[in-house]
mmCIF file of C-alpha atoms in Angstrom:
data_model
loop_
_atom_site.group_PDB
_atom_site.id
_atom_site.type_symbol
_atom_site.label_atom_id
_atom_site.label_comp_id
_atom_site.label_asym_id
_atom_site.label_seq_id
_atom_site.Cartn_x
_atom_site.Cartn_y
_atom_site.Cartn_z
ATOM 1 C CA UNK A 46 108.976 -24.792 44.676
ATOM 2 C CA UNK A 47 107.582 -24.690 41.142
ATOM 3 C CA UNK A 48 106.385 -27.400 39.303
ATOM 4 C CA UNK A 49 106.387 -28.094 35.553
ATOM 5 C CA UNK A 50 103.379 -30.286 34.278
ATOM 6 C CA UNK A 51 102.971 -31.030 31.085
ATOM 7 C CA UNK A 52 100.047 -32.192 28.709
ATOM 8 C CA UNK A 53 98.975 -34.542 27.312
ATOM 9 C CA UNK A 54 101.539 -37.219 28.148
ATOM 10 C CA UNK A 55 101.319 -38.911 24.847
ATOM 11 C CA UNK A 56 99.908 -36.926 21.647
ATOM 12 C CA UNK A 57 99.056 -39.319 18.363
ATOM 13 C CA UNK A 58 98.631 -36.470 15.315
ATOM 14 C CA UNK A 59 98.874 -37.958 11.541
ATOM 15 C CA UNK A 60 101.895 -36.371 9.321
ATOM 16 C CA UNK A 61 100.585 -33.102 8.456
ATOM 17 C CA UNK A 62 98.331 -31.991 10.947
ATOM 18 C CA UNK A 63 99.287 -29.931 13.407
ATOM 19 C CA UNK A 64 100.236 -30.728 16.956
ATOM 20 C CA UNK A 65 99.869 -28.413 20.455
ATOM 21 C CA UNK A 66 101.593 -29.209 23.540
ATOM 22 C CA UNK A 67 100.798 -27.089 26.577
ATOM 23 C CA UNK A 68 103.097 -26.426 29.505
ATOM 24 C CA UNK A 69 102.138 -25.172 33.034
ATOM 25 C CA UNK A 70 103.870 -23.738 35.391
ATOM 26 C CA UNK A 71 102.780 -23.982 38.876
ATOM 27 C CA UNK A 72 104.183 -19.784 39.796
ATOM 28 C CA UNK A 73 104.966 -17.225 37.273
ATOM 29 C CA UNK A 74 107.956 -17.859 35.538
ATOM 30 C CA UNK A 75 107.381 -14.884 33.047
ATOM 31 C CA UNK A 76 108.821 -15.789 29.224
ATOM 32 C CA UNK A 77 111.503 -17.630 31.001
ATOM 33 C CA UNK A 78 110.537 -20.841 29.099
ATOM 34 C CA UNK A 79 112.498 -23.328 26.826
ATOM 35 C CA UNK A 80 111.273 -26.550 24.531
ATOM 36 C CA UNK A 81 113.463 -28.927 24.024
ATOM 37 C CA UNK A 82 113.151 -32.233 21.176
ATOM 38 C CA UNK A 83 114.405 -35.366 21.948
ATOM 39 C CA UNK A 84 114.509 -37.884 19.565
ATOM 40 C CA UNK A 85 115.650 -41.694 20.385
ATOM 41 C CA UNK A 86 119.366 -42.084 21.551
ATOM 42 C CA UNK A 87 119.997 -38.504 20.890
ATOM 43 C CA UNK A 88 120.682 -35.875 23.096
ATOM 44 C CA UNK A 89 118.305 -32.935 23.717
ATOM 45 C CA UNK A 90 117.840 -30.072 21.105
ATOM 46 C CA UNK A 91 116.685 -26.663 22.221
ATOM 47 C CA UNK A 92 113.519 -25.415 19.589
ATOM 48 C CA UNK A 93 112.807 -22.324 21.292
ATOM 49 C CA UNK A 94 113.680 -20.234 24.291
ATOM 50 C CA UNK A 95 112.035 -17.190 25.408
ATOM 51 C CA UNK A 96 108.722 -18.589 25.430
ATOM 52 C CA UNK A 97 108.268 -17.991 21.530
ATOM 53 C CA UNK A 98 111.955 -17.311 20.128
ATOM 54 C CA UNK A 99 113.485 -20.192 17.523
ATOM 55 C CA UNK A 100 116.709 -21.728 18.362
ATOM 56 C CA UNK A 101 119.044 -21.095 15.537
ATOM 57 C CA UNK A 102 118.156 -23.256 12.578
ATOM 58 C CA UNK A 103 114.839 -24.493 14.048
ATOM 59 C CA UNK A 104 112.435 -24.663 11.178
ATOM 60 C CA UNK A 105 109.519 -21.954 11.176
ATOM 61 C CA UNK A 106 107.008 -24.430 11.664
ATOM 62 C CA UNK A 107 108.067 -24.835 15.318
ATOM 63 C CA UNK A 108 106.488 -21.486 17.417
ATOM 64 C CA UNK A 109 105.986 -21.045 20.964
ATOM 65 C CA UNK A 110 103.488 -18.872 23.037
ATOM 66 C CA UNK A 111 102.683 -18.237 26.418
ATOM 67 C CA UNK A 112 103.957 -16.091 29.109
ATOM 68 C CA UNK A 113 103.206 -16.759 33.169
ATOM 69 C CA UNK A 114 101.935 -19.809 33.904
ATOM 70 C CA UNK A 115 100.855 -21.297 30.297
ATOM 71 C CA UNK A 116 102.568 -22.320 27.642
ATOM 72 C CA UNK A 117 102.676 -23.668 24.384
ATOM 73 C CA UNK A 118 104.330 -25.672 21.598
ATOM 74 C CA UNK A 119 103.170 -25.893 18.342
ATOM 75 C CA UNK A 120 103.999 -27.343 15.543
ATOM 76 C CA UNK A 121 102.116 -26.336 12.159
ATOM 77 C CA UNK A 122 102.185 -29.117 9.963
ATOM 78 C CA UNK A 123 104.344 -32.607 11.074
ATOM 79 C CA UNK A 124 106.769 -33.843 9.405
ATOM 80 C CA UNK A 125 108.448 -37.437 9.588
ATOM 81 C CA UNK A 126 111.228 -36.213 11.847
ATOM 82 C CA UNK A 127 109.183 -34.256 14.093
ATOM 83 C CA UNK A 128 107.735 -37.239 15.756
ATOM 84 C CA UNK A 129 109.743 -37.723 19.191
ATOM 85 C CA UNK A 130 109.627 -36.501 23.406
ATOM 86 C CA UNK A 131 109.601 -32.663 23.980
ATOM 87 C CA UNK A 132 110.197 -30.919 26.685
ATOM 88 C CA UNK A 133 109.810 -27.548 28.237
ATOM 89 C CA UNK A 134 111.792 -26.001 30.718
ATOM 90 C CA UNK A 135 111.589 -22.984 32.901
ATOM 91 C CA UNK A 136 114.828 -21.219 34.619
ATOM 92 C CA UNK A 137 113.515 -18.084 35.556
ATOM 93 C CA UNK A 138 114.310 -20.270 39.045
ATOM 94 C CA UNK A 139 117.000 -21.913 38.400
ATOM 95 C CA UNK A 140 116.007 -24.416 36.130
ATOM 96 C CA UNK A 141 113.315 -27.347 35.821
ATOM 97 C CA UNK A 142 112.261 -29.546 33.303
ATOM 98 C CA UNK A 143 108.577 -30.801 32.821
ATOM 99 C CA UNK A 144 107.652 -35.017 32.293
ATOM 100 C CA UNK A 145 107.995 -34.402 28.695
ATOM 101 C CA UNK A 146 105.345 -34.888 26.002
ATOM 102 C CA UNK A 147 105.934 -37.723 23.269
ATOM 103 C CA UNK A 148 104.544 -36.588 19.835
ATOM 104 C CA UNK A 149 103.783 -40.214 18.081
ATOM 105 C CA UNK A 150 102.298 -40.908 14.448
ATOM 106 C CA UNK A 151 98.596 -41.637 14.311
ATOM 107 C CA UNK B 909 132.423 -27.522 15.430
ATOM 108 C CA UNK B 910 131.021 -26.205 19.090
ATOM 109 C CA UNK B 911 131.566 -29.778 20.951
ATOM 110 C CA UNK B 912 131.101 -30.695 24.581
ATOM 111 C CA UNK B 913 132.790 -34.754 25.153
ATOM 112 C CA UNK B 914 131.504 -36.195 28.372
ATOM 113 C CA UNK B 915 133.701 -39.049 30.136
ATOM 114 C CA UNK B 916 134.258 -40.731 33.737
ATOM 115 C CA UNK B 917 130.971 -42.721 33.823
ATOM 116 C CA UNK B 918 130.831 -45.909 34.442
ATOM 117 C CA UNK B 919 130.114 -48.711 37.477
ATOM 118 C CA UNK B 920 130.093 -47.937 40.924
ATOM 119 C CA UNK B 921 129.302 -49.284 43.802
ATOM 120 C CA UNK B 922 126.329 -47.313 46.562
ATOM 121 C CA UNK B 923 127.738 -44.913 48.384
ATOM 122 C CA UNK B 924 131.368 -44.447 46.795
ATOM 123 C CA UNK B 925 132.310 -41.431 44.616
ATOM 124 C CA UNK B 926 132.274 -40.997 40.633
ATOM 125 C CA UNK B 927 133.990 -37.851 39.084
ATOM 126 C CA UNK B 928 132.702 -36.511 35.542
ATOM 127 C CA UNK B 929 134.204 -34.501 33.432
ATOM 128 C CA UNK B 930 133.303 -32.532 30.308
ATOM 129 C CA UNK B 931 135.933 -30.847 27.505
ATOM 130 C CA UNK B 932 134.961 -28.425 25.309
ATOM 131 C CA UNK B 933 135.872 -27.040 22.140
ATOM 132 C CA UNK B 934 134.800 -24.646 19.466
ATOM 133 C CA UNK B 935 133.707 -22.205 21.569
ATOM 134 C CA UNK B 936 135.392 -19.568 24.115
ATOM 135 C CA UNK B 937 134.726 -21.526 27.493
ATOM 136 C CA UNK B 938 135.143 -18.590 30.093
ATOM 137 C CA UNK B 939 132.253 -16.692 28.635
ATOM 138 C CA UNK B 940 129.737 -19.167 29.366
ATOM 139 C CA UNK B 941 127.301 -20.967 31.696
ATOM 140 C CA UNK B 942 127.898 -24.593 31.876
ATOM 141 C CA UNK B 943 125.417 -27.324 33.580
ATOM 142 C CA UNK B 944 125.151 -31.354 34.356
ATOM 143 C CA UNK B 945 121.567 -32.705 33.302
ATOM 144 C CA UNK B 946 120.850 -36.553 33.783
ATOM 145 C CA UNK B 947 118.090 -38.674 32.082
ATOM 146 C CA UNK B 948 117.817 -42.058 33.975
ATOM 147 C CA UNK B 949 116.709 -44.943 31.966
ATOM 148 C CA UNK B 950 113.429 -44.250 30.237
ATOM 149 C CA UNK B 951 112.726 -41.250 31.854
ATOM 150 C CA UNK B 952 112.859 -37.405 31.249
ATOM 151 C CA UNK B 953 115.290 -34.973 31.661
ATOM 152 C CA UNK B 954 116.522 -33.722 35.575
ATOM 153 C CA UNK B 955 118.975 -30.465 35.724
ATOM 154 C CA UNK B 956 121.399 -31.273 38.056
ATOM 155 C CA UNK B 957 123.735 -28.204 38.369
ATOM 156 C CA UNK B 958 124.712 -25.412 36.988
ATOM 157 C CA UNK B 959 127.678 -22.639 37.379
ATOM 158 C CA UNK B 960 128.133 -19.616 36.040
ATOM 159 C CA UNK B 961 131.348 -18.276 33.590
ATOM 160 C CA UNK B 962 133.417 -17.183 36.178
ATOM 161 C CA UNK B 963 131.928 -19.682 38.968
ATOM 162 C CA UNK B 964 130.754 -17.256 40.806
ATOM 163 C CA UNK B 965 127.188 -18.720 41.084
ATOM 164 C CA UNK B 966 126.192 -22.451 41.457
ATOM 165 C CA UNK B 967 122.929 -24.270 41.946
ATOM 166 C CA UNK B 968 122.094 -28.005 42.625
ATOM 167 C CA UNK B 969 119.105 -29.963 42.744
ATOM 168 C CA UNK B 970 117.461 -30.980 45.681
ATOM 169 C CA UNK B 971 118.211 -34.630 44.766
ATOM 170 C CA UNK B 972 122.258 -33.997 44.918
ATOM 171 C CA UNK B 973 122.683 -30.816 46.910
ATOM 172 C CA UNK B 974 125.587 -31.919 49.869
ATOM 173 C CA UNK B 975 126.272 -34.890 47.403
ATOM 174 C CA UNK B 976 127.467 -33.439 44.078
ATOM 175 C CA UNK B 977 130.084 -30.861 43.708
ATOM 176 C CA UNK B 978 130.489 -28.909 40.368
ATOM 177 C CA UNK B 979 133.355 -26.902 38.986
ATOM 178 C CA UNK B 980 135.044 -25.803 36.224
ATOM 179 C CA UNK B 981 138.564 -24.708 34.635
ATOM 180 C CA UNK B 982 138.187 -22.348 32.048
ATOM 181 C CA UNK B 983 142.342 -22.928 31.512
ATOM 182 C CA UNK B 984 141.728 -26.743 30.582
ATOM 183 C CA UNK B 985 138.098 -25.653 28.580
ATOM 184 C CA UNK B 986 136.403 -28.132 31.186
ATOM 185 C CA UNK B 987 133.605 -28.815 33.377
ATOM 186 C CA UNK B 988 133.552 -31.487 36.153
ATOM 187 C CA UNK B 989 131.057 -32.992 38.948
ATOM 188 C CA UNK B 990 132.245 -34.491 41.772
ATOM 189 C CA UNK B 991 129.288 -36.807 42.685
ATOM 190 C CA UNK B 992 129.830 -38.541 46.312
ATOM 191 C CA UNK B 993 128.092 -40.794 48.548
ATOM 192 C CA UNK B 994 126.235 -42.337 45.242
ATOM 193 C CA UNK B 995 122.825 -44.260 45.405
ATOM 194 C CA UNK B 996 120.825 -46.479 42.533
ATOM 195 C CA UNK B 997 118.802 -43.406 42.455
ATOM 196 C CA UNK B 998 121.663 -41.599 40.533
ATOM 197 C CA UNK B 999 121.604 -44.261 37.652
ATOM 198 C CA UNK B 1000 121.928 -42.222 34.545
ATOM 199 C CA UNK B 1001 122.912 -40.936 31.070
ATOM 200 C CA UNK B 1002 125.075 -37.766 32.640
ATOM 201 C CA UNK B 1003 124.544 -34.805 29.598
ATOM 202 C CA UNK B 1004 127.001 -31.819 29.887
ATOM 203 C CA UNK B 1005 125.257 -28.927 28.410
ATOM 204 C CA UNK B 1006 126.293 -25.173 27.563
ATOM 205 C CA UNK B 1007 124.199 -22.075 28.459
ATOM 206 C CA UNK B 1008 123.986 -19.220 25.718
ATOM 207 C CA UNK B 1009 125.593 -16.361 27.956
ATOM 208 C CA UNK B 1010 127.429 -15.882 31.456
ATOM 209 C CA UNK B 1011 124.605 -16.521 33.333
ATOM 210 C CA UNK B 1012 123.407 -19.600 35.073
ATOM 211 C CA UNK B 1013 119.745 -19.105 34.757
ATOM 212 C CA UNK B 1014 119.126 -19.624 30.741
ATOM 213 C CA UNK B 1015 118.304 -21.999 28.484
ATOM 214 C CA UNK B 1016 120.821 -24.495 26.616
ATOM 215 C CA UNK B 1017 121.813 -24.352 23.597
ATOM 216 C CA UNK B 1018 124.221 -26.764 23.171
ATOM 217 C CA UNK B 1019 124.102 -30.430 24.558
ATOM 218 C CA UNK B 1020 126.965 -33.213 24.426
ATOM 219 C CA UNK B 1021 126.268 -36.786 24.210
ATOM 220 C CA UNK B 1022 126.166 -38.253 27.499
ATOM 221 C CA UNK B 1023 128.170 -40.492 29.992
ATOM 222 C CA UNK B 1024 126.081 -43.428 31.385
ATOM 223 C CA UNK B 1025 126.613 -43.624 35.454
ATOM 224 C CA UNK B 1026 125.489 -47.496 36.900
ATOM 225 C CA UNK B 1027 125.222 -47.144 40.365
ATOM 226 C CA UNK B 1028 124.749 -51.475 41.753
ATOM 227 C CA UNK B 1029 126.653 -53.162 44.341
#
């Protein structure tokens, strides 16, 4: 069974700076990786999938990386609206979601 | 507009049955993956099921397999669960989401909005 774990929990960055969220799988799940944003009361908005391919419309300063077991989100420089809970998600089996990561303002 | 409406949430009772259902429109529904994903209160997101375009594969999660039943009609442009035997575990904001191709095992790409699910005697 894999397991998703992601880091930190909670990430305070100021509005500008940038901001890197890891994911780990627990097995291999090759680029078979998805980030999701979730602001408050919305519902879940896919950034990337792929491991490092933007969603349609996602702005460029979203990218991902990783491949295997590690993964990452980054954002290059924070806006206002980029402060909420991300997560990623593998389905190379079937499909998991890590704890999530919330992004707040320093 | 691509739009997935959830409904059939509501209060029930442990251990009867709930069943949701989810319309779509704006999109050709047969050629498709569609899935359930829940988010109880103040927690993160759980995929629940998933089935493919033509229904021909179907996963659960370990927390509703032999409980929850999905299908779909690609005639009405709908998705359903049939959720039995319910506990306070299953408390949640029900999200209906749409996969990018066919195939089950992909990302999602397009979310609806979410029917709440109180399970309390």
């Amino acid at each position: 069974e894999i397991v998703m774990t992601q880091s930190p929990a909670t990430l305070s960055v100021s509005p500008g700076e940038r901001a890197t969220l890891s994911c780990r799988a627990s097995q291999s799940v090759s680029s078979n990786l998805a980030w999701y944003q979730q602001k408050p009361g919305q519902a879940p908005r896919l950034l990337i999938y792929g491991a490092s391919t933007r969603a349609t419309g996602i702005p460029a300063r979203f990218s991902g990386s990783g491949s295997g077991t590690e993964f990452t989100l980054t954002i290059s420089s924070l806006q206002s609206e980029d402060f909420a809970v991300y997560y990623c998600q593998q389905y190379n089996n079937w499909l998991l979601f890590g704890q999530g990561t919330r992004l707040e303002i320093k | 507009e691509v739009q997935l409406v959830e409904s059939g949430g509501g209060l029930v009772q442990p251990g009867r049955s709930l069943r949701l259902s989810c319309a779509a429109s704006g999109f050709t529904f047969d050629d498709y993956a569609m899935h359930w994903v829940r988010q109880a209160p103040g927690k993160g997101l759980e995929w629940v099921s998933g089935i493919s375009w033509n229904s021909g594969s179907i996963g659960y999660a370990d927390s509703v397999k032999g409980r929850f039943t999905i299908s779909r009609d690609n005639a009405k442009n709908s998705l359903y669960l049939q959720m039995n035997s319910l506990r306070a575990e299953d408390t949640a904001l029900y999200y209906c989401a749409k996969g990018p191709t066919g195939r089950v095992m992909r990302a999602f790409d397009i979310w609806g909005q979410g029917t709440m699910v109180t399970v309390s005697s």
